[in-house]
């Protein structure tokens, strides 16, 4: 049997219970320490910020391109509801003789229309759309009338409405077209005194409406202020007098930032303007008009060249003449701007009037020609069209014309020199 040394195991167990002198026992409480990081108070009071986005943008339904381009299957019958017997072909044959007369309704459908003439230069000139004129209504068959201009959604909608209201047989017969044309002359003479949608409302006065030929050459702008630009503490009459003569001017500060300065006339300038009004003149050439700075504004400009700009017009009623309208080419929105220095409030604007330059007069003339018909252009085009079919002169006639031209050339030159010299004197 193997022998076991028991004394050796006792020594090992006793050595485990010995405590080394370098180990220090601790009876402290062990736990995780928590540190707090409290945010400081807000140094400013809360403000309401304008939400620039539309609140309905999250609930509006916008179909995707996948849904728009999906082609839904249309379930129909094989014969589309029309049962055609292919075996008994005599079922659909007509029993009437071949020389029978057509029904009057069918004659209207087979009536030949007058072929449209080729479009000429003069026709294209008259076909231009003008915003202040009513669109011409052509009295003819809508099914056979040729459309030279591309159809838009608006024209299609208008045509469908007209079909629903007046029927499909409108202007299909020549007699109906003639009667419709004659009725337009009588309808134009009837005065329109009743309101089209409000019963019992009648017109008290009828005034003609024309473009403002007197002031059309001047471009107008609409200036919109965020608040009332009048100076507080003054009477209303004085405020209106100052604002009616105020001036706005684009300027730039020391940081190259653009802004708009709003100037009000000084008391001396108001007195001078009143004297000019009494004398019936707009200004005095040698006089200076002083204006003082009232406020600075940040500006936002939109004109006809800007994207999304809507055309706007304003009306002027002149007693005894009629109602005139003019176009607003520019719209300016002004918002208050913080004044950086007090010295800027002491800025003065001195205005001295001068005569208009040739470029400015030419620009006004070009703007005024928008209301005038192009008569000279039409005459030239007519001459060109007539000259294309009448160039049949012989060589002998041309030689005789050249000889007559040489004989009378000196007389024509003298007349031209006289006219030119008289024009210079004028």
mmCIF file of C-alpha atoms in Angstrom, residues 35-400:
data_model
loop_
_atom_site.group_PDB
_atom_site.id
_atom_site.type_symbol
_atom_site.label_atom_id
_atom_site.label_comp_id
_atom_site.label_asym_id
_atom_site.label_seq_id
_atom_site.Cartn_x
_atom_site.Cartn_y
_atom_site.Cartn_z
ATOM 1 C CA UNK A 35 -21.913 64.247 -9.725
ATOM 2 C CA UNK A 36 -24.490 66.872 -10.775
ATOM 3 C CA UNK A 37 -24.119 69.277 -13.714
ATOM 4 C CA UNK A 38 -26.936 71.845 -13.456
ATOM 5 C CA UNK A 39 -27.379 74.198 -16.455
ATOM 6 C CA UNK A 40 -27.404 77.927 -15.729
ATOM 7 C CA UNK A 41 -30.498 80.051 -16.155
ATOM 8 C CA UNK A 42 -31.361 81.491 -19.575
ATOM 9 C CA UNK A 43 -29.913 85.025 -19.734
ATOM 10 C CA UNK A 44 -32.635 86.322 -22.100
ATOM 11 C CA UNK A 45 -36.398 86.257 -22.020
ATOM 12 C CA UNK A 46 -38.124 83.821 -24.400
ATOM 13 C CA UNK A 47 -39.296 85.151 -27.763
ATOM 14 C CA UNK A 48 -41.895 84.048 -30.274
ATOM 15 C CA UNK A 49 -40.180 83.169 -33.556
ATOM 16 C CA UNK A 50 -42.166 83.276 -36.766
ATOM 17 C CA UNK A 51 -42.413 79.831 -38.292
ATOM 18 C CA UNK A 52 -41.522 80.363 -41.959
ATOM 19 C CA UNK A 53 -42.892 77.057 -43.234
ATOM 20 C CA UNK A 54 -46.452 76.164 -44.012
ATOM 21 C CA UNK A 55 -48.051 74.067 -41.297
ATOM 22 C CA UNK A 56 -50.014 72.084 -43.882
ATOM 23 C CA UNK A 57 -46.993 70.727 -45.677
ATOM 24 C CA UNK A 58 -46.951 67.545 -43.535
ATOM 25 C CA UNK A 59 -50.578 66.617 -44.217
ATOM 26 C CA UNK A 60 -51.021 67.538 -47.877
ATOM 27 C CA UNK A 61 -51.078 64.567 -50.162
ATOM 28 C CA UNK A 62 -48.621 64.662 -53.055
ATOM 29 C CA UNK A 63 -48.656 61.644 -55.370
ATOM 30 C CA UNK A 64 -45.301 60.266 -56.405
ATOM 31 C CA UNK A 65 -44.149 59.733 -59.974
ATOM 32 C CA UNK A 66 -44.592 55.985 -59.534
ATOM 33 C CA UNK A 67 -48.266 56.464 -58.762
ATOM 34 C CA UNK A 68 -48.788 59.017 -61.537
ATOM 35 C CA UNK A 69 -47.140 56.863 -64.190
ATOM 36 C CA UNK A 70 -48.910 53.660 -63.202
ATOM 37 C CA UNK A 71 -51.295 52.434 -65.858
ATOM 38 C CA UNK A 72 -54.434 50.980 -64.348
ATOM 39 C CA UNK A 73 -55.931 48.019 -66.114
ATOM 40 C CA UNK A 74 -59.277 48.722 -67.758
ATOM 41 C CA UNK A 75 -61.607 45.724 -67.704
ATOM 42 C CA UNK A 76 -64.026 45.803 -70.634
ATOM 43 C CA UNK A 77 -65.968 43.315 -72.662
ATOM 44 C CA UNK A 78 -64.412 41.741 -75.702
ATOM 45 C CA UNK A 79 -66.882 43.331 -78.139
ATOM 46 C CA UNK A 80 -67.021 46.643 -76.169
ATOM 47 C CA UNK A 81 -70.783 46.303 -75.864
ATOM 48 C CA UNK A 82 -71.354 46.235 -79.644
ATOM 49 C CA UNK A 83 -72.508 42.846 -80.840
ATOM 50 C CA UNK A 84 -71.594 42.503 -84.525
ATOM 51 C CA UNK A 85 -72.735 39.383 -86.316
ATOM 52 C CA UNK A 86 -69.915 38.390 -88.645
ATOM 53 C CA UNK A 87 -71.858 35.542 -90.220
ATOM 54 C CA UNK A 88 -75.081 37.286 -91.287
ATOM 55 C CA UNK A 89 -73.485 40.342 -92.904
ATOM 56 C CA UNK A 90 -76.820 41.426 -94.408
ATOM 57 C CA UNK A 91 -78.112 42.327 -90.965
ATOM 58 C CA UNK A 92 -76.478 45.792 -91.014
ATOM 59 C CA UNK A 93 -77.065 46.671 -94.659
ATOM 60 C CA UNK A 94 -79.361 49.587 -95.484
ATOM 61 C CA UNK A 95 -82.613 48.805 -97.300
ATOM 62 C CA UNK A 96 -83.010 52.365 -98.689
ATOM 63 C CA UNK A 97 -82.118 53.003 -102.360
ATOM 64 C CA UNK A 98 -78.816 54.634 -103.183
ATOM 65 C CA UNK A 99 -80.372 57.844 -104.589
ATOM 66 C CA UNK A 100 -82.196 58.717 -101.371
ATOM 67 C CA UNK A 101 -81.651 62.169 -99.861
ATOM 68 C CA UNK A 102 -79.668 62.681 -96.710
ATOM 69 C CA UNK A 103 -81.200 63.749 -93.472
ATOM 70 C CA UNK A 104 -80.896 67.520 -92.781
ATOM 71 C CA UNK A 105 -78.758 66.802 -89.716
ATOM 72 C CA UNK A 106 -76.358 64.787 -91.862
ATOM 73 C CA UNK A 107 -76.198 67.556 -94.462
ATOM 74 C CA UNK A 108 -74.900 69.953 -91.816
ATOM 75 C CA UNK A 109 -72.110 67.535 -90.983
ATOM 76 C CA UNK A 110 -71.146 67.149 -94.658
ATOM 77 C CA UNK A 111 -71.294 70.858 -95.422
ATOM 78 C CA UNK A 112 -68.068 72.143 -96.924
ATOM 79 C CA UNK A 113 -66.322 74.880 -95.033
ATOM 80 C CA UNK A 114 -64.398 77.683 -96.686
ATOM 81 C CA UNK A 115 -60.723 76.808 -96.680
ATOM 82 C CA UNK A 116 -58.653 79.106 -94.515
ATOM 83 C CA UNK A 117 -56.342 81.489 -96.321
ATOM 84 C CA UNK A 118 -52.611 81.201 -95.602
ATOM 85 C CA UNK A 119 -51.594 83.366 -92.697
ATOM 86 C CA UNK A 120 -49.921 86.596 -93.841
ATOM 87 C CA UNK A 121 -47.614 88.977 -92.033
ATOM 88 C CA UNK A 122 -50.428 91.420 -91.450
ATOM 89 C CA UNK A 123 -52.612 88.699 -89.947
ATOM 90 C CA UNK A 124 -49.832 87.739 -87.563
ATOM 91 C CA UNK A 125 -49.474 91.384 -86.597
ATOM 92 C CA UNK A 126 -53.168 91.630 -85.709
ATOM 93 C CA UNK A 127 -53.132 88.270 -83.913
ATOM 94 C CA UNK A 128 -51.064 89.606 -81.035
ATOM 95 C CA UNK A 129 -52.781 89.359 -77.653
ATOM 96 C CA UNK A 130 -53.091 92.602 -75.718
ATOM 97 C CA UNK A 131 -53.840 92.421 -72.010
ATOM 98 C CA UNK A 132 -56.269 95.341 -71.983
ATOM 99 C CA UNK A 133 -58.392 94.114 -74.914
ATOM 100 C CA UNK A 134 -61.061 91.446 -74.849
ATOM 101 C CA UNK A 135 -60.159 88.238 -76.625
ATOM 102 C CA UNK A 136 -61.931 87.926 -79.977
ATOM 103 C CA UNK A 137 -64.573 85.202 -80.225
ATOM 104 C CA UNK A 138 -64.626 83.529 -83.627
ATOM 105 C CA UNK A 139 -68.109 82.670 -84.845
ATOM 106 C CA UNK A 140 -67.553 79.470 -86.787
ATOM 107 C CA UNK A 141 -67.736 75.723 -86.411
ATOM 108 C CA UNK A 142 -65.502 74.683 -83.541
ATOM 109 C CA UNK A 143 -65.034 71.238 -85.053
ATOM 110 C CA UNK A 144 -63.541 72.413 -88.351
ATOM 111 C CA UNK A 145 -61.865 75.685 -87.377
ATOM 112 C CA UNK A 146 -58.093 75.473 -87.684
ATOM 113 C CA UNK A 147 -56.105 76.240 -84.551
ATOM 114 C CA UNK A 148 -52.808 77.903 -85.348
ATOM 115 C CA UNK A 149 -51.896 78.611 -81.747
ATOM 116 C CA UNK A 150 -51.184 75.774 -79.337
ATOM 117 C CA UNK A 151 -54.114 75.021 -77.068
ATOM 118 C CA UNK A 152 -53.565 75.566 -73.380
ATOM 119 C CA UNK A 153 -55.423 74.177 -70.404
ATOM 120 C CA UNK A 154 -57.303 77.460 -69.979
ATOM 121 C CA UNK A 155 -58.674 77.442 -73.516
ATOM 122 C CA UNK A 156 -59.754 73.822 -73.214
ATOM 123 C CA UNK A 157 -61.564 74.491 -69.952
ATOM 124 C CA UNK A 158 -63.297 77.555 -71.412
ATOM 125 C CA UNK A 159 -64.355 75.645 -74.492
ATOM 126 C CA UNK A 160 -65.809 72.791 -72.409
ATOM 127 C CA UNK A 161 -67.776 75.245 -70.296
ATOM 128 C CA UNK A 162 -69.162 76.896 -73.408
ATOM 129 C CA UNK A 163 -70.189 73.510 -74.803
ATOM 130 C CA UNK A 164 -72.059 72.605 -71.629
ATOM 131 C CA UNK A 165 -73.895 75.921 -71.478
ATOM 132 C CA UNK A 166 -74.765 76.489 -75.118
ATOM 133 C CA UNK A 167 -74.795 73.022 -76.670
ATOM 134 C CA UNK A 168 -72.876 71.301 -79.414
ATOM 135 C CA UNK A 169 -74.840 72.726 -82.371
ATOM 136 C CA UNK A 170 -73.483 76.249 -81.910
ATOM 137 C CA UNK A 171 -72.531 78.078 -85.145
ATOM 138 C CA UNK A 172 -72.625 74.903 -87.255
ATOM 139 C CA UNK A 173 -75.003 76.392 -89.811
ATOM 140 C CA UNK A 174 -74.307 79.463 -91.959
ATOM 141 C CA UNK A 175 -77.648 81.005 -91.054
ATOM 142 C CA UNK A 176 -76.887 80.653 -87.341
ATOM 143 C CA UNK A 177 -73.471 82.234 -87.883
ATOM 144 C CA UNK A 178 -74.966 85.225 -89.706
ATOM 145 C CA UNK A 179 -77.629 85.724 -87.025
ATOM 146 C CA UNK A 180 -74.997 85.457 -84.297
ATOM 147 C CA UNK A 181 -72.848 88.112 -85.995
ATOM 148 C CA UNK A 182 -75.804 90.473 -86.334
ATOM 149 C CA UNK A 183 -76.773 89.940 -82.698
ATOM 150 C CA UNK A 184 -73.348 91.150 -81.546
ATOM 151 C CA UNK A 185 -74.013 94.630 -82.972
ATOM 152 C CA UNK A 186 -77.304 94.945 -81.119
ATOM 153 C CA UNK A 187 -75.864 93.496 -77.905
ATOM 154 C CA UNK A 188 -73.026 96.033 -77.932
ATOM 155 C CA UNK A 189 -75.530 98.908 -77.888
ATOM 156 C CA UNK A 190 -77.337 97.669 -74.777
ATOM 157 C CA UNK A 191 -76.115 99.363 -71.588
ATOM 158 C CA UNK A 192 -74.987 97.054 -68.793
ATOM 159 C CA UNK A 193 -76.469 98.562 -65.650
ATOM 160 C CA UNK A 194 -77.231 95.516 -63.479
ATOM 161 C CA UNK A 195 -74.667 93.510 -61.564
ATOM 162 C CA UNK A 196 -73.963 90.116 -63.063
ATOM 163 C CA UNK A 197 -74.236 88.185 -59.762
ATOM 164 C CA UNK A 198 -75.815 90.516 -57.158
ATOM 165 C CA UNK A 199 -79.534 91.086 -57.717
ATOM 166 C CA UNK A 200 -80.773 94.590 -57.035
ATOM 167 C CA UNK A 201 -77.373 96.230 -57.545
ATOM 168 C CA UNK A 202 -77.358 98.702 -60.427
ATOM 169 C CA UNK A 203 -74.706 101.030 -61.804
ATOM 170 C CA UNK A 204 -75.006 104.732 -60.973
ATOM 171 C CA UNK A 205 -72.548 105.942 -63.605
ATOM 172 C CA UNK A 206 -70.832 104.406 -66.633
ATOM 173 C CA UNK A 207 -67.312 105.625 -67.414
ATOM 174 C CA UNK A 208 -65.073 104.557 -70.302
ATOM 175 C CA UNK A 209 -61.881 102.671 -69.444
ATOM 176 C CA UNK A 210 -58.676 103.536 -71.326
ATOM 177 C CA UNK A 211 -54.931 103.236 -70.789
ATOM 178 C CA UNK A 212 -53.369 106.280 -69.177
ATOM 179 C CA UNK A 213 -51.914 107.907 -72.283
ATOM 180 C CA UNK A 214 -50.754 110.958 -70.319
ATOM 181 C CA UNK A 215 -48.608 109.127 -67.762
ATOM 182 C CA UNK A 216 -47.865 105.793 -69.445
ATOM 183 C CA UNK A 217 -44.349 106.941 -70.386
ATOM 184 C CA UNK A 218 -43.451 107.179 -66.677
ATOM 185 C CA UNK A 219 -42.629 103.885 -64.887
ATOM 186 C CA UNK A 220 -44.469 103.515 -61.567
ATOM 187 C CA UNK A 221 -43.373 101.577 -58.489
ATOM 188 C CA UNK A 222 -45.321 100.488 -55.407
ATOM 189 C CA UNK A 223 -43.487 101.001 -52.098
ATOM 190 C CA UNK A 224 -44.815 99.007 -49.116
ATOM 191 C CA UNK A 225 -43.671 99.998 -45.596
ATOM 192 C CA UNK A 226 -43.795 97.621 -42.652
ATOM 193 C CA UNK A 227 -45.046 100.459 -40.409
ATOM 194 C CA UNK A 228 -46.361 103.977 -40.870
ATOM 195 C CA UNK A 229 -43.393 106.125 -42.027
ATOM 196 C CA UNK A 230 -44.951 109.360 -40.755
ATOM 197 C CA UNK A 231 -43.234 111.254 -37.941
ATOM 198 C CA UNK A 232 -45.095 111.000 -34.638
ATOM 199 C CA UNK A 233 -46.227 114.093 -32.787
ATOM 200 C CA UNK A 234 -47.390 116.080 -35.825
ATOM 201 C CA UNK A 235 -50.839 116.826 -37.154
ATOM 202 C CA UNK A 236 -52.309 114.508 -39.726
ATOM 203 C CA UNK A 237 -52.429 117.212 -42.417
ATOM 204 C CA UNK A 238 -48.760 117.976 -41.857
ATOM 205 C CA UNK A 239 -47.852 114.280 -41.983
ATOM 206 C CA UNK A 240 -49.678 113.776 -45.270
ATOM 207 C CA UNK A 241 -48.030 116.872 -46.737
ATOM 208 C CA UNK A 242 -44.553 115.626 -45.821
ATOM 209 C CA UNK A 243 -45.150 112.057 -47.012
ATOM 210 C CA UNK A 244 -46.562 113.255 -50.350
ATOM 211 C CA UNK A 245 -43.235 115.005 -51.056
ATOM 212 C CA UNK A 246 -40.903 112.439 -49.456
ATOM 213 C CA UNK A 247 -38.063 110.804 -51.374
ATOM 214 C CA UNK A 248 -36.393 107.388 -51.110
ATOM 215 C CA UNK A 249 -32.850 106.793 -52.274
ATOM 216 C CA UNK A 250 -30.630 103.720 -52.438
ATOM 217 C CA UNK A 251 -27.413 104.166 -50.466
ATOM 218 C CA UNK A 252 -24.436 102.191 -49.125
ATOM 219 C CA UNK A 253 -22.842 102.357 -45.664
ATOM 220 C CA UNK A 254 -19.194 102.024 -44.627
ATOM 221 C CA UNK A 255 -19.487 98.209 -44.654
ATOM 222 C CA UNK A 256 -20.655 98.224 -48.290
ATOM 223 C CA UNK A 257 -24.160 97.169 -47.242
ATOM 224 C CA UNK A 258 -26.966 98.490 -49.385
ATOM 225 C CA UNK A 259 -30.030 100.080 -47.815
ATOM 226 C CA UNK A 260 -32.772 102.577 -48.610
ATOM 227 C CA UNK A 261 -32.860 106.009 -46.993
ATOM 228 C CA UNK A 262 -36.204 107.730 -46.457
ATOM 229 C CA UNK A 263 -35.974 111.534 -46.651
ATOM 230 C CA UNK A 264 -38.643 114.043 -45.626
ATOM 231 C CA UNK A 265 -38.740 117.653 -46.882
ATOM 232 C CA UNK A 266 -37.591 120.437 -44.616
ATOM 233 C CA UNK A 267 -39.972 123.292 -43.703
ATOM 234 C CA UNK A 268 -38.169 125.546 -46.182
ATOM 235 C CA UNK A 269 -38.651 122.973 -48.948
ATOM 236 C CA UNK A 270 -42.367 122.655 -48.178
ATOM 237 C CA UNK A 271 -42.705 126.432 -48.516
ATOM 238 C CA UNK A 272 -40.877 126.382 -51.859
ATOM 239 C CA UNK A 273 -43.081 123.567 -53.141
ATOM 240 C CA UNK A 274 -46.211 125.496 -52.197
ATOM 241 C CA UNK A 275 -44.937 128.536 -54.111
ATOM 242 C CA UNK A 276 -44.212 126.375 -57.168
ATOM 243 C CA UNK A 277 -47.720 124.947 -56.980
ATOM 244 C CA UNK A 278 -49.257 128.418 -56.847
ATOM 245 C CA UNK A 279 -47.174 129.529 -59.843
ATOM 246 C CA UNK A 280 -48.187 126.432 -61.830
ATOM 247 C CA UNK A 281 -44.659 125.059 -62.301
ATOM 248 C CA UNK A 282 -43.083 121.764 -61.257
ATOM 249 C CA UNK A 283 -39.758 123.186 -60.067
ATOM 250 C CA UNK A 284 -37.377 126.121 -60.371
ATOM 251 C CA UNK A 285 -34.170 125.283 -62.273
ATOM 252 C CA UNK A 286 -31.801 127.280 -60.050
ATOM 253 C CA UNK A 287 -33.415 126.329 -56.733
ATOM 254 C CA UNK A 288 -32.156 123.704 -54.272
ATOM 255 C CA UNK A 289 -34.611 121.638 -52.261
ATOM 256 C CA UNK A 290 -33.392 120.266 -48.944
ATOM 257 C CA UNK A 291 -34.482 116.937 -47.437
ATOM 258 C CA UNK A 292 -33.521 115.424 -44.084
ATOM 259 C CA UNK A 293 -33.021 111.724 -43.331
ATOM 260 C CA UNK A 294 -35.915 110.214 -41.407
ATOM 261 C CA UNK A 295 -35.319 106.460 -41.391
ATOM 262 C CA UNK A 296 -33.220 103.645 -42.920
ATOM 263 C CA UNK A 297 -34.843 100.559 -44.397
ATOM 264 C CA UNK A 298 -33.815 97.185 -45.738
ATOM 265 C CA UNK A 299 -35.355 96.614 -49.130
ATOM 266 C CA UNK A 300 -36.692 93.748 -51.228
ATOM 267 C CA UNK A 301 -37.337 94.553 -54.885
ATOM 268 C CA UNK A 302 -39.365 92.609 -57.462
ATOM 269 C CA UNK A 303 -39.972 93.764 -61.016
ATOM 270 C CA UNK A 304 -41.275 92.358 -64.285
ATOM 271 C CA UNK A 305 -38.023 90.482 -64.885
ATOM 272 C CA UNK A 306 -38.231 88.681 -61.510
ATOM 273 C CA UNK A 307 -39.500 85.112 -61.390
ATOM 274 C CA UNK A 308 -43.025 84.739 -60.056
ATOM 275 C CA UNK A 309 -43.892 88.434 -60.374
ATOM 276 C CA UNK A 310 -47.584 89.052 -60.986
ATOM 277 C CA UNK A 311 -48.633 91.954 -63.163
ATOM 278 C CA UNK A 312 -50.444 94.700 -61.255
ATOM 279 C CA UNK A 313 -52.378 97.743 -62.433
ATOM 280 C CA UNK A 314 -53.869 100.769 -60.705
ATOM 281 C CA UNK A 315 -56.802 102.912 -61.788
ATOM 282 C CA UNK A 316 -57.228 106.693 -61.829
ATOM 283 C CA UNK A 317 -60.642 108.365 -62.051
ATOM 284 C CA UNK A 318 -60.598 111.760 -63.760
ATOM 285 C CA UNK A 319 -63.924 113.569 -63.490
ATOM 286 C CA UNK A 320 -65.433 114.401 -66.838
ATOM 287 C CA UNK A 321 -62.957 112.216 -68.760
ATOM 288 C CA UNK A 322 -63.181 108.603 -67.634
ATOM 289 C CA UNK A 323 -61.217 105.891 -65.847
ATOM 290 C CA UNK A 324 -57.586 105.290 -66.786
ATOM 291 C CA UNK A 325 -55.272 102.486 -65.767
ATOM 292 C CA UNK A 326 -51.499 102.191 -65.646
ATOM 293 C CA UNK A 327 -49.006 99.434 -64.963
ATOM 294 C CA UNK A 328 -46.937 98.893 -61.803
ATOM 295 C CA UNK A 329 -43.541 97.713 -63.009
ATOM 296 C CA UNK A 330 -41.762 97.438 -59.645
ATOM 297 C CA UNK A 331 -42.825 96.469 -56.134
ATOM 298 C CA UNK A 332 -40.545 97.425 -53.213
ATOM 299 C CA UNK A 333 -40.962 96.187 -49.624
ATOM 300 C CA UNK A 334 -39.177 98.180 -46.916
ATOM 301 C CA UNK A 335 -38.398 96.901 -43.402
ATOM 302 C CA UNK A 336 -36.954 99.024 -40.620
ATOM 303 C CA UNK A 337 -33.191 98.968 -40.225
ATOM 304 C CA UNK A 338 -31.372 99.556 -36.966
ATOM 305 C CA UNK A 339 -29.622 102.906 -36.895
ATOM 306 C CA UNK A 340 -25.909 102.332 -36.203
ATOM 307 C CA UNK A 341 -24.677 105.896 -35.635
ATOM 308 C CA UNK A 342 -26.391 109.056 -34.495
ATOM 309 C CA UNK A 343 -24.473 111.123 -37.026
ATOM 310 C CA UNK A 344 -26.355 109.390 -39.811
ATOM 311 C CA UNK A 345 -29.592 110.993 -38.586
ATOM 312 C CA UNK A 346 -28.162 114.404 -39.502
ATOM 313 C CA UNK A 347 -27.719 113.473 -43.167
ATOM 314 C CA UNK A 348 -29.122 115.969 -45.648
ATOM 315 C CA UNK A 349 -30.148 115.517 -49.272
ATOM 316 C CA UNK A 350 -29.948 118.496 -51.627
ATOM 317 C CA UNK A 351 -32.000 118.134 -54.805
ATOM 318 C CA UNK A 352 -31.561 120.319 -57.863
ATOM 319 C CA UNK A 353 -33.721 119.648 -60.914
ATOM 320 C CA UNK A 354 -32.335 119.518 -64.453
ATOM 321 C CA UNK A 355 -33.594 118.928 -67.957
ATOM 322 C CA UNK A 356 -33.975 115.360 -69.203
ATOM 323 C CA UNK A 357 -31.247 113.826 -71.345
ATOM 324 C CA UNK A 358 -31.791 112.345 -74.790
ATOM 325 C CA UNK A 359 -31.461 108.799 -73.424
ATOM 326 C CA UNK A 360 -34.169 109.442 -70.831
ATOM 327 C CA UNK A 361 -36.495 110.957 -73.416
ATOM 328 C CA UNK A 362 -35.898 108.030 -75.748
ATOM 329 C CA UNK A 363 -36.693 105.525 -72.977
ATOM 330 C CA UNK A 364 -40.004 107.285 -72.293
ATOM 331 C CA UNK A 365 -40.821 107.335 -76.003
ATOM 332 C CA UNK A 366 -40.158 103.609 -76.293
ATOM 333 C CA UNK A 367 -42.427 102.919 -73.330
ATOM 334 C CA UNK A 368 -45.187 105.068 -74.840
ATOM 335 C CA UNK A 369 -45.030 103.204 -78.159
ATOM 336 C CA UNK A 370 -46.383 100.104 -76.402
ATOM 337 C CA UNK A 371 -49.854 101.653 -76.615
ATOM 338 C CA UNK A 372 -49.594 102.727 -80.248
ATOM 339 C CA UNK A 373 -50.435 100.348 -83.115
ATOM 340 C CA UNK A 374 -47.615 99.491 -85.476
ATOM 341 C CA UNK A 375 -49.152 101.323 -88.460
ATOM 342 C CA UNK A 376 -45.880 101.965 -90.255
ATOM 343 C CA UNK A 377 -44.855 98.335 -89.944
ATOM 344 C CA UNK A 378 -48.144 97.152 -91.421
ATOM 345 C CA UNK A 379 -47.837 99.543 -94.366
ATOM 346 C CA UNK A 380 -44.336 98.286 -95.127
ATOM 347 C CA UNK A 381 -45.493 94.679 -95.008
ATOM 348 C CA UNK A 382 -48.411 95.465 -97.315
ATOM 349 C CA UNK A 383 -46.057 97.119 -99.780
ATOM 350 C CA UNK A 384 -43.775 94.082 -99.698
ATOM 351 C CA UNK A 385 -46.678 91.706 -100.341
ATOM 352 C CA UNK A 386 -47.991 93.832 -103.199
ATOM 353 C CA UNK A 387 -44.511 94.221 -104.690
ATOM 354 C CA UNK A 388 -43.970 90.463 -104.894
ATOM 355 C CA UNK A 389 -46.756 90.053 -107.474
ATOM 356 C CA UNK A 390 -46.329 93.287 -109.442
ATOM 357 C CA UNK A 391 -42.675 93.220 -110.578
ATOM 358 C CA UNK A 392 -43.493 92.984 -114.315
ATOM 359 C CA UNK A 393 -41.918 96.088 -115.733
ATOM 360 C CA UNK A 394 -39.957 95.674 -118.943
ATOM 361 C CA UNK A 395 -36.400 96.830 -119.538
ATOM 362 C CA UNK A 396 -37.596 99.709 -121.729
ATOM 363 C CA UNK A 397 -39.797 101.071 -118.963
ATOM 364 C CA UNK A 398 -36.920 100.821 -116.523
ATOM 365 C CA UNK A 399 -34.623 102.786 -118.866
ATOM 366 C CA UNK A 400 -37.254 105.499 -119.305
#
